[in-house]
Amino acid sequence: MSKPKISPLHFNRPQLRFIVTLMMSAISIWGRATGKSSLIAWLMHLIVENLPRSAWGLCGQTYEQILTRTLPSTIASLARIGYVQGIHYVIGVKPLKHFGMPYETPQKWNHAITFYNGTVFHMISLDGGGGSARGLNLDGILADESLLLNKEKFDDEVLPANRGNERQAWAGHRLHHGVFHFTSMPYGNQGKWLLEGAKHYQNSGKDYESLSRQLITLQLKYIDNKDREARRRVWLEIQQLTKELRYYCDENGQLYSEANVFENLTNVGIRFLEQARRSLTDFTFRVEMLNQKPSTVEAGFYPTLDLAKHTYEAFNYNHLDGEDFNLKRLLRLQEYPDSRQDADCDSALPLRIAPDWGGRASFITVAQVHAKQREYRMLNAYHVKHPELIRHIAEKFITYYAYHLNKRVVFIEDAEYGNSRVGNSTETYNQLFVRLLREAKWKVEVKKLGRAPSYQVRYLLAHDLLAEIDPNCWRIRFNKHHCKDLLIAMQLTSIKEGSRGIEKDKDAEKDASVPSEEAPHYTDTFDLHLASIDDTILKPSTDWNGFVMVSN
């Protein structure tokens, strides 16, 4: 019989700090590719070893997030430690006969990860798609991508369940009743509560935020400079500054730490980092890879946009529950999604598309009117960059909505650029897109708005609708998952004073260093949606300077 292959485990510096620190809880705000998944698996291993038969919550904002993002990476990381699914643990099924049982046995096992010694992790989602914390007695909580959590719901439903097994032998273990948050850097106004975990560093007299900014500046200098000797000098500066960022527990035993991809270069390699720099936008690279705290524009064009109020998650779990917990199938759900997974999209209703065509990049946003709920829902957002063309963005829409039953689209024309002719063609940008959809068997109704409203009118319209001043007006809502780029662009778009009052500052569109999806292009498609909403909100008029807003 051949011996099993044993590979040594290698931990990076933030992982080692987490492992050796005797904390009771933790907030780990780490960027992409820093090893969060490996750490979650290692923490699960410690819990299994030290608190057998205990019950924990594995929490996410949505069940889709747990299924397609948390589980695949956790399963793979558990395998590297030596845990084999179906032998050492099972997911979503009753434990094997020889398994131990938790002290508190759940009535159903379909949202449980159960280990051989009876330790169980309940998959809890705040959107109701997965398991619920109500009625559970938990010995601790692991939360993944905590920046997405609804804080009020988490505090009301999950934290009160962290109360179990005070009489067991391991009741005094430091991990018992711990709350461990793993997340990337919060942006906008979501997840800011997590940053409060760093207050004890501010009180220490050391400016950790300034040190972090200096470190990220050096890291950008390193990755953007291809000269080896220059990189060597910058690397020495990075190492020196990194030593000054020391993370330790607060008086309550909570460890707050930040880390980015540079801490994991030994595992991911410099080529991965260079590829990420090329393929990601500057904003995304800074926030998601380098873990930089982003800032929104103070004088924004959409000042009443509130991510907590205006965004939602909506996944169709009847579709997702058709899949088992096989790693390959979970990865396929992540790589090839379609509209059947979207609970906010009514397949019996038509869709609405607003474009913004351009030479360097083109954009569309997809919406739907939900009259019963009095909501105008921004469902999705797509963009392509040169050399990809309009047909590529049309293919994205057609592929994703292939299973949508009502093949009717209301297409809101881009009158500013869309009526220009495409290259050597006799068709305009608008006409080409409409033809491509019709060839794919979509029935397209073209909505012409006439002369576009001034920026001041657009500003006031968006301000009032998003502020929800008039309770009779419809609510504007965004799918947080699909409209991420649109929401970032809205937060980054500023105003300037023009000859006729407020104007949208579009200088970023002309700046080649600013990624197109972070410039105001996407926001122009949103303006078209607002300007086109049915007369339940707007009084139709071809003269937009005489714009009047009405309600039922």
XYZ file of C-alpha atoms in Angstrom:
552
model
C 0.000 0.000 0.000
C 1.491 3.357 -1.049
C 1.933 6.022 1.573
C -0.178 9.162 1.208
C 1.683 12.177 -0.096
C 2.327 14.651 2.699
C 3.000 18.280 1.777
C 4.134 20.818 4.398
C 1.829 23.754 5.106
C 3.301 27.197 4.504
C 1.662 30.196 6.156
C 2.326 33.813 5.268
C 2.989 36.484 7.891
C -0.638 37.615 8.499
C -1.756 33.990 8.736
C 0.998 33.158 11.240
C 0.111 36.244 13.286
C -3.502 35.087 13.413
C -2.523 31.530 14.375
C -0.107 32.415 17.196
C -2.070 35.329 18.682
C -4.122 34.203 21.677
C -7.195 36.205 20.653
C -10.816 35.525 21.551
C -12.354 37.186 18.471
C -11.006 38.774 15.290
C -11.728 41.177 12.459
C -9.482 40.285 9.508
C -9.750 42.853 6.706
C -7.573 41.306 4.045
C -7.385 41.944 0.324
C -7.844 39.443 -2.439
C -5.283 36.579 -2.672
C -3.986 37.030 0.877
C -5.107 33.613 2.108
C -8.424 34.295 3.893
C -9.908 30.970 2.754
C -6.938 29.004 4.087
C -7.301 30.783 7.404
C -11.033 30.012 7.643
C -10.249 26.339 7.044
C -7.447 26.390 9.639
C -9.758 28.036 12.201
C -12.365 25.338 11.516
C -9.606 22.756 12.104
C -8.720 24.342 15.467
C -12.384 24.329 16.471
C -12.833 20.680 15.492
C -9.707 19.717 17.453
C -10.358 21.788 20.585
C -14.141 22.064 20.839
C -15.542 18.683 19.692
C -19.332 18.414 19.326
C -19.672 22.221 19.416
C -22.018 24.133 17.088
C -20.890 27.185 15.115
C -22.422 29.572 12.643
C -20.769 30.008 9.223
C -22.454 33.254 8.267
C -22.801 35.206 5.011
C -25.154 37.897 3.794
C -26.606 35.576 1.125
C -26.792 31.826 0.711
C -25.564 32.249 -2.874
C -22.392 33.842 -1.478
C -21.859 30.885 0.862
C -22.511 28.331 -1.898
C -20.494 29.876 -4.718
C -17.749 31.832 -2.934
C -17.196 30.632 0.627
C -17.724 26.874 0.228
C -15.560 26.132 -2.849
C -12.450 27.817 -1.432
C -13.086 26.393 2.052
C -13.469 22.832 0.701
C -10.218 23.212 -1.263
C -8.389 24.629 1.783
C -9.682 21.856 4.065
C -8.322 19.325 1.562
C -4.852 20.877 1.817
C -4.981 20.394 5.583
C -6.005 16.762 5.101
C -9.785 16.787 5.505
C -11.574 14.771 2.820
C -15.237 15.502 2.095
C -17.330 12.384 2.626
C -14.773 10.876 5.005
C -13.876 13.508 7.589
C -16.923 15.721 7.093
C -20.179 15.918 5.141
C -22.188 18.862 3.833
C -25.964 19.153 3.659
C -26.704 15.554 4.656
C -27.186 13.547 7.839
C -23.817 12.538 9.368
C -22.390 9.100 8.648
C -23.219 6.375 11.192
C -19.762 6.349 12.757
C -19.689 10.151 13.169
C -20.107 11.729 16.578
C -23.111 14.001 17.124
C -23.137 17.637 18.277
C -24.420 18.389 21.764
C -27.382 20.102 20.117
C -28.581 18.135 17.108
C -30.277 20.191 14.373
C -33.711 19.097 13.143
C -32.491 19.314 9.544
C -28.985 18.818 8.160
C -29.414 20.470 4.741
C -27.555 23.633 5.812
C -24.930 21.959 8.007
C -21.264 21.004 7.664
C -20.692 18.146 10.112
C -17.279 16.763 11.070
C -16.387 13.244 12.201
C -16.307 14.154 15.921
C -19.701 15.850 15.931
C -18.560 19.445 15.450
C -21.094 21.228 13.240
C -21.036 24.506 11.292
C -24.497 25.846 10.411
C -24.523 27.762 7.103
C -26.493 30.879 8.071
C -27.503 33.538 5.546
C -29.178 36.834 6.387
C -31.306 36.818 3.239
C -33.269 33.743 4.338
C -31.998 31.502 1.554
C -29.848 29.318 3.795
C -30.123 28.319 7.420
C -31.427 30.673 10.088
C -29.823 31.450 13.452
C -33.213 31.582 15.147
C -33.586 28.781 17.669
C -29.900 27.797 17.549
C -27.491 27.764 20.480
C -24.103 28.525 18.982
C -20.618 28.234 20.431
C -19.192 30.853 18.102
C -19.523 32.556 14.710
C -17.406 32.686 11.556
C -18.538 35.366 9.083
C -17.211 35.582 5.522
C -17.233 38.826 3.479
C -18.571 40.668 6.498
C -18.616 44.021 4.672
C -21.781 42.758 2.939
C -23.583 41.879 6.173
C -26.700 43.751 7.199
C -25.362 44.892 10.583
C -28.768 45.370 12.172
C -29.936 41.908 11.113
C -26.650 40.305 12.176
C -26.923 41.908 15.625
C -30.599 41.004 16.031
C -30.613 37.450 14.661
C -27.130 35.932 14.753
C -25.294 37.378 17.762
C -28.045 36.454 20.282
C -27.659 32.780 19.229
C -24.020 32.799 20.369
C -24.878 31.423 23.802
C -24.474 27.640 23.963
C -22.790 24.901 26.024
C -21.551 26.757 29.094
C -21.154 23.491 31.045
C -18.950 21.555 28.651
C -15.308 20.733 29.435
C -14.069 23.220 26.833
C -16.423 26.053 27.898
C -13.451 28.124 29.097
C -11.474 27.775 25.866
C -10.504 31.152 24.383
C -12.247 30.354 21.073
C -15.565 29.566 22.756
C -18.170 32.196 21.804
C -15.652 33.950 19.596
C -16.862 36.028 16.628
C -14.464 35.958 13.672
C -15.003 38.298 10.715
C -13.167 37.737 7.431
C -13.647 40.359 4.735
C -12.116 42.548 2.085
C -11.937 46.306 2.602
C -15.332 48.042 3.032
C -16.120 50.776 0.513
C -18.845 53.380 0.265
C -21.028 53.353 3.375
C -21.269 49.580 3.707
C -19.285 47.692 6.309
C -17.779 50.799 7.930
C -18.661 49.389 11.356
C -15.887 46.826 10.899
C -13.251 49.578 10.865
C -14.223 50.511 14.426
C -12.254 47.450 15.520
C -9.064 49.475 14.951
C -9.846 52.133 17.560
C -7.253 50.856 20.033
C -4.510 51.518 17.462
C -5.645 55.152 17.162
C -5.494 55.489 20.936
C -1.915 54.140 20.955
C -0.578 57.368 19.484
C 0.606 55.713 16.271
C -1.029 56.792 12.993
C -1.788 53.393 11.451
C -3.836 54.904 8.617
C -0.938 57.101 7.549
C 1.457 54.135 7.714
C -0.943 52.049 5.585
C -1.200 54.793 2.964
C 2.597 55.113 2.820
C 2.934 51.347 2.459
C 0.426 51.175 -0.403
C 2.181 54.081 -2.163
C 5.447 52.111 -2.027
C 3.744 48.920 -3.211
C 2.273 50.737 -6.222
C 5.710 52.193 -6.934
C 7.145 48.674 -6.840
C 4.604 47.065 -9.165
C 4.607 49.965 -11.663
C 8.413 50.069 -11.949
C 9.918 47.293 -14.086
C 13.564 48.114 -13.288
C 14.934 45.323 -11.062
C 17.361 47.506 -9.120
C 14.680 50.128 -8.472
C 12.334 47.387 -7.305
C 14.995 46.038 -4.942
C 15.373 49.454 -3.275
C 11.608 49.907 -2.952
C 11.262 46.383 -1.581
C 13.645 47.209 1.278
C 11.531 50.279 2.109
C 8.368 48.116 2.042
C 9.899 45.621 4.461
C 10.999 48.359 6.849
C 7.569 50.014 6.868
C 5.783 46.682 7.257
C 7.636 46.117 10.538
C 6.076 49.286 11.944
C 2.535 47.976 11.362
C 2.114 45.744 14.403
C -1.330 44.320 15.052
C -2.350 43.134 18.507
C -5.469 42.414 20.566
C -7.545 45.104 22.245
C -8.567 44.926 25.905
C -11.421 42.547 25.013
C -9.156 40.053 23.268
C -10.212 41.031 19.724
C -7.512 41.066 17.044
C -8.074 43.619 14.267
C -5.666 43.212 11.345
C -5.261 44.303 7.740
C -3.232 42.615 4.996
C -2.840 42.696 1.235
C -1.501 40.561 -1.592
C 2.117 41.646 -1.021
C 2.065 39.540 2.166
C 1.370 36.474 0.032
C 3.801 36.983 -2.857
C 5.675 33.784 -1.995
C 2.543 31.789 -2.849
C 0.932 33.795 -5.670
C 4.097 35.063 -7.400
C 5.011 38.395 -8.964
C 3.493 37.430 -12.342
C 0.079 37.074 -10.730
C 0.458 40.547 -9.242
C 1.533 42.063 -12.568
C -1.378 40.395 -14.362
C -3.815 41.708 -11.757
C -2.419 45.221 -12.205
C -2.975 44.994 -15.958
C -6.437 43.443 -15.895
C -8.091 45.246 -12.955
C -9.079 48.879 -12.834
C -6.919 51.136 -10.690
C -9.732 51.522 -8.146
C -10.363 47.775 -7.937
C -6.654 46.975 -7.706
C -6.115 49.462 -4.895
C -9.178 48.409 -2.882
C -9.411 44.660 -3.491
C -5.742 43.724 -3.964
C -3.870 46.349 -1.920
C -6.652 46.718 0.665
C -6.708 50.520 0.420
C -9.490 52.387 2.203
C -11.437 54.086 -0.615
C -13.014 57.495 -0.302
C -16.135 58.806 -1.991
C -16.420 62.202 -3.670
C -17.583 64.846 -1.186
C -19.422 66.941 -3.803
C -21.074 63.984 -5.502
C -23.622 64.065 -8.322
C -25.739 61.487 -6.462
C -25.517 62.699 -2.826
C -28.680 60.896 -1.697
C -27.484 57.475 -2.858
C -27.390 55.234 0.230
C -26.087 51.711 -0.357
C -27.716 50.439 2.821
C -31.141 51.649 1.668
C -30.995 51.416 -2.111
C -29.261 48.071 -2.664
C -30.387 44.494 -2.112
C -29.411 40.878 -2.721
C -31.859 38.605 -4.488
C -30.946 35.038 -5.404
C -33.303 32.326 -6.547
C -32.466 29.486 -4.187
C -34.964 27.144 -5.811
C -32.530 27.121 -8.729
C -29.376 26.923 -6.591
C -30.745 24.210 -4.302
C -30.903 21.912 -7.303
C -27.122 21.585 -6.976
C -25.363 19.373 -4.453
C -22.221 20.408 -2.575
C -19.833 18.972 -5.170
C -16.881 21.348 -5.600
C -16.923 21.251 -9.435
C -20.650 22.032 -9.582
C -20.290 24.890 -7.097
C -17.511 26.360 -9.223
C -19.647 26.033 -12.361
C -22.431 28.023 -10.686
C -19.885 30.749 -10.060
C -18.343 30.743 -13.546
C -21.498 30.408 -15.704
C -24.343 32.285 -14.005
C -27.593 33.182 -15.736
C -30.791 35.045 -14.870
C -32.437 31.957 -13.351
C -30.368 32.676 -10.231
C -31.887 36.172 -9.876
C -34.969 36.351 -7.665
C -35.387 40.080 -8.372
C -35.883 39.468 -12.106
C -39.459 38.478 -13.004
C -39.191 36.283 -16.097
C -42.751 37.150 -17.095
C -42.051 40.881 -17.322
C -40.180 42.787 -20.058
C -36.708 44.224 -19.502
C -35.487 47.780 -20.019
C -32.019 48.653 -21.372
C -30.250 52.025 -21.402
C -26.882 52.377 -23.203
C -23.928 54.709 -23.316
C -21.959 54.112 -26.516
C -18.380 55.246 -26.960
C -15.217 54.671 -28.955
C -13.096 53.426 -26.033
C -15.879 51.589 -24.175
C -19.616 50.929 -24.289
C -22.056 50.360 -21.430
C -25.575 49.101 -20.852
C -27.672 48.768 -17.712
C -30.683 46.447 -17.445
C -33.756 47.327 -15.387
C -37.302 46.162 -14.790
C -40.514 47.840 -13.629
C -42.217 46.066 -10.707
C -45.576 47.798 -10.433
C -46.926 45.812 -7.468
C -43.917 46.716 -5.332
C -43.731 50.209 -6.878
C -40.045 49.639 -7.607
C -37.829 50.442 -10.557
C -35.125 47.809 -10.200
C -31.651 48.159 -11.662
C -30.944 44.473 -12.311
C -27.635 44.339 -14.108
C -24.770 46.260 -15.721
C -22.425 45.329 -18.580
C -19.557 47.038 -20.340
C -16.987 46.212 -23.015
C -13.743 47.939 -23.937
C -12.020 48.328 -27.283
C -11.373 46.150 -29.280
C -14.625 44.509 -28.155
C -17.624 45.980 -29.922
C -21.361 46.421 -29.538
C -21.976 42.842 -30.668
C -19.935 41.614 -27.675
C -22.044 43.521 -25.175
C -25.178 42.299 -26.960
C -23.906 38.705 -26.647
C -23.409 39.182 -22.904
C -27.010 40.269 -22.485
C -28.423 37.573 -24.785
C -26.448 34.799 -23.074
C -27.274 35.831 -19.528
C -31.002 36.294 -20.217
C -31.363 33.260 -22.510
C -33.857 31.667 -20.082
C -35.920 34.847 -19.610
C -39.458 33.964 -20.741
C -40.711 37.411 -21.795
C -38.467 38.250 -24.739
C -39.569 41.899 -24.862
C -37.145 44.764 -24.304
C -37.762 48.478 -23.972
C -34.612 50.047 -25.428
C -34.009 53.626 -24.246
C -32.019 55.334 -26.970
C -28.711 57.077 -26.375
C -29.505 60.215 -28.358
C -26.174 61.953 -27.732
C -23.852 59.422 -29.393
C -26.076 56.503 -30.309
C -27.372 57.992 -33.543
C -23.842 58.284 -34.970
C -22.965 55.742 -37.648
C -20.806 52.712 -36.834
C -17.547 52.746 -38.828
C -18.225 51.990 -42.500
C -21.774 50.826 -41.753
C -25.048 52.490 -42.690
C -26.381 51.648 -39.212
C -26.134 53.778 -36.112
C -24.966 52.407 -32.746
C -28.559 52.259 -31.538
C -29.778 50.525 -34.707
C -26.986 47.926 -34.609
C -27.717 46.951 -31.006
C -31.458 46.714 -31.680
C -30.872 44.534 -34.756
C -28.624 42.138 -32.822
C -31.298 41.672 -30.164
C -34.020 41.150 -32.742
C -31.911 38.531 -34.539
C -31.760 36.708 -31.206
C -35.602 36.645 -31.170
C -36.075 39.560 -28.774
C -38.937 41.975 -29.472
C -37.502 45.453 -29.066
C -39.530 48.589 -28.433
C -37.390 51.673 -29.024
C -38.087 54.510 -26.606
C -37.026 57.928 -27.896
C -36.669 60.624 -25.234
C -36.052 63.533 -27.559
C -33.783 66.273 -26.280
C -31.901 65.084 -23.180
C -32.528 66.963 -19.915
C -29.872 69.318 -18.610
C -27.450 68.078 -15.968
C -29.168 70.271 -13.376
C -32.502 68.575 -14.091
C -30.846 65.149 -13.929
C -29.183 66.053 -10.624
C -32.437 67.229 -9.055
C -34.390 64.247 -10.400
C -31.891 61.719 -9.040
C -31.620 63.650 -5.772
C -35.363 63.605 -5.114
C -36.056 60.057 -6.293
C -33.185 58.559 -4.303
C -34.076 60.688 -1.253
C -37.654 59.304 -1.522
C -39.082 62.660 -0.515
C -42.498 61.876 -1.994
C -43.817 58.575 -0.564
C -46.103 58.185 -3.604
C -43.183 57.968 -6.023
C -41.660 54.658 -6.953
C -38.527 53.468 -5.196
C -35.239 53.041 -7.095
C -33.366 49.905 -6.098
C -30.089 48.291 -7.244
C -28.963 44.673 -7.302
C -25.841 45.022 -5.138
C -24.089 42.055 -6.756
C -24.680 42.809 -10.448
C -24.580 46.630 -10.315
C -21.323 46.975 -8.378
C -19.510 48.899 -11.145
C -22.492 51.219 -11.651
C -22.670 51.961 -7.917
C -18.931 52.670 -7.711
C -19.171 55.046 -10.689
C -22.109 56.841 -9.057
C -20.120 57.295 -5.841
C -17.073 58.619 -7.725
C -18.939 61.052 -10.018
C -18.659 64.661 -8.854
C -20.382 67.928 -9.739
C -19.034 71.202 -11.004
C -20.520 74.648 -11.461
C -21.439 75.400 -15.067
C -22.945 78.353 -16.903
C -26.455 76.949 -16.294
C -25.888 75.758 -12.733
C -24.953 72.258 -11.606
C -23.183 70.040 -14.137
C -21.810 66.514 -14.021
C -18.008 66.558 -13.991
C -17.057 64.343 -16.947
C -13.350 65.148 -17.093
C -12.572 61.589 -15.981
C -13.969 60.284 -19.290
C -11.171 62.079 -21.141
C -8.445 60.940 -18.769
C -6.817 57.786 -20.173
C -5.490 56.903 -16.709
C -9.030 56.567 -15.319
C -10.654 53.199 -16.104
C -13.792 53.658 -18.179
C -16.045 51.823 -15.725
C -15.030 54.244 -12.944
C -15.711 57.319 -15.090
C -19.265 58.741 -15.385
C -20.228 56.603 -18.446
C -22.272 54.118 -16.406
C -24.057 56.950 -14.610
C -25.353 58.327 -17.928
C -27.235 55.056 -18.503
C -28.822 55.441 -15.055
C -29.901 58.985 -15.939
C -31.633 57.622 -19.042
C -33.554 55.127 -16.919
C -34.768 57.868 -14.576
C -35.749 60.102 -17.482
C -37.721 57.272 -19.125
C -39.772 55.981 -16.221
C -43.471 55.791 -17.043
C -45.901 58.606 -16.362
C -46.621 57.203 -12.912
C -43.612 59.308 -11.992
C -42.796 61.664 -14.830
C -45.016 63.830 -16.908
C -44.057 63.073 -20.547
C -42.658 66.007 -22.408
C -40.317 66.489 -25.317
C -39.125 69.750 -23.779
C -36.989 68.523 -20.882
C -36.224 72.075 -19.725
C -39.888 72.269 -18.772
C -39.495 69.058 -16.803
C -42.263 68.414 -14.270
C -42.358 65.684 -11.636
C -45.735 64.317 -10.582
C -47.027 61.499 -8.373
C -50.191 59.429 -8.155
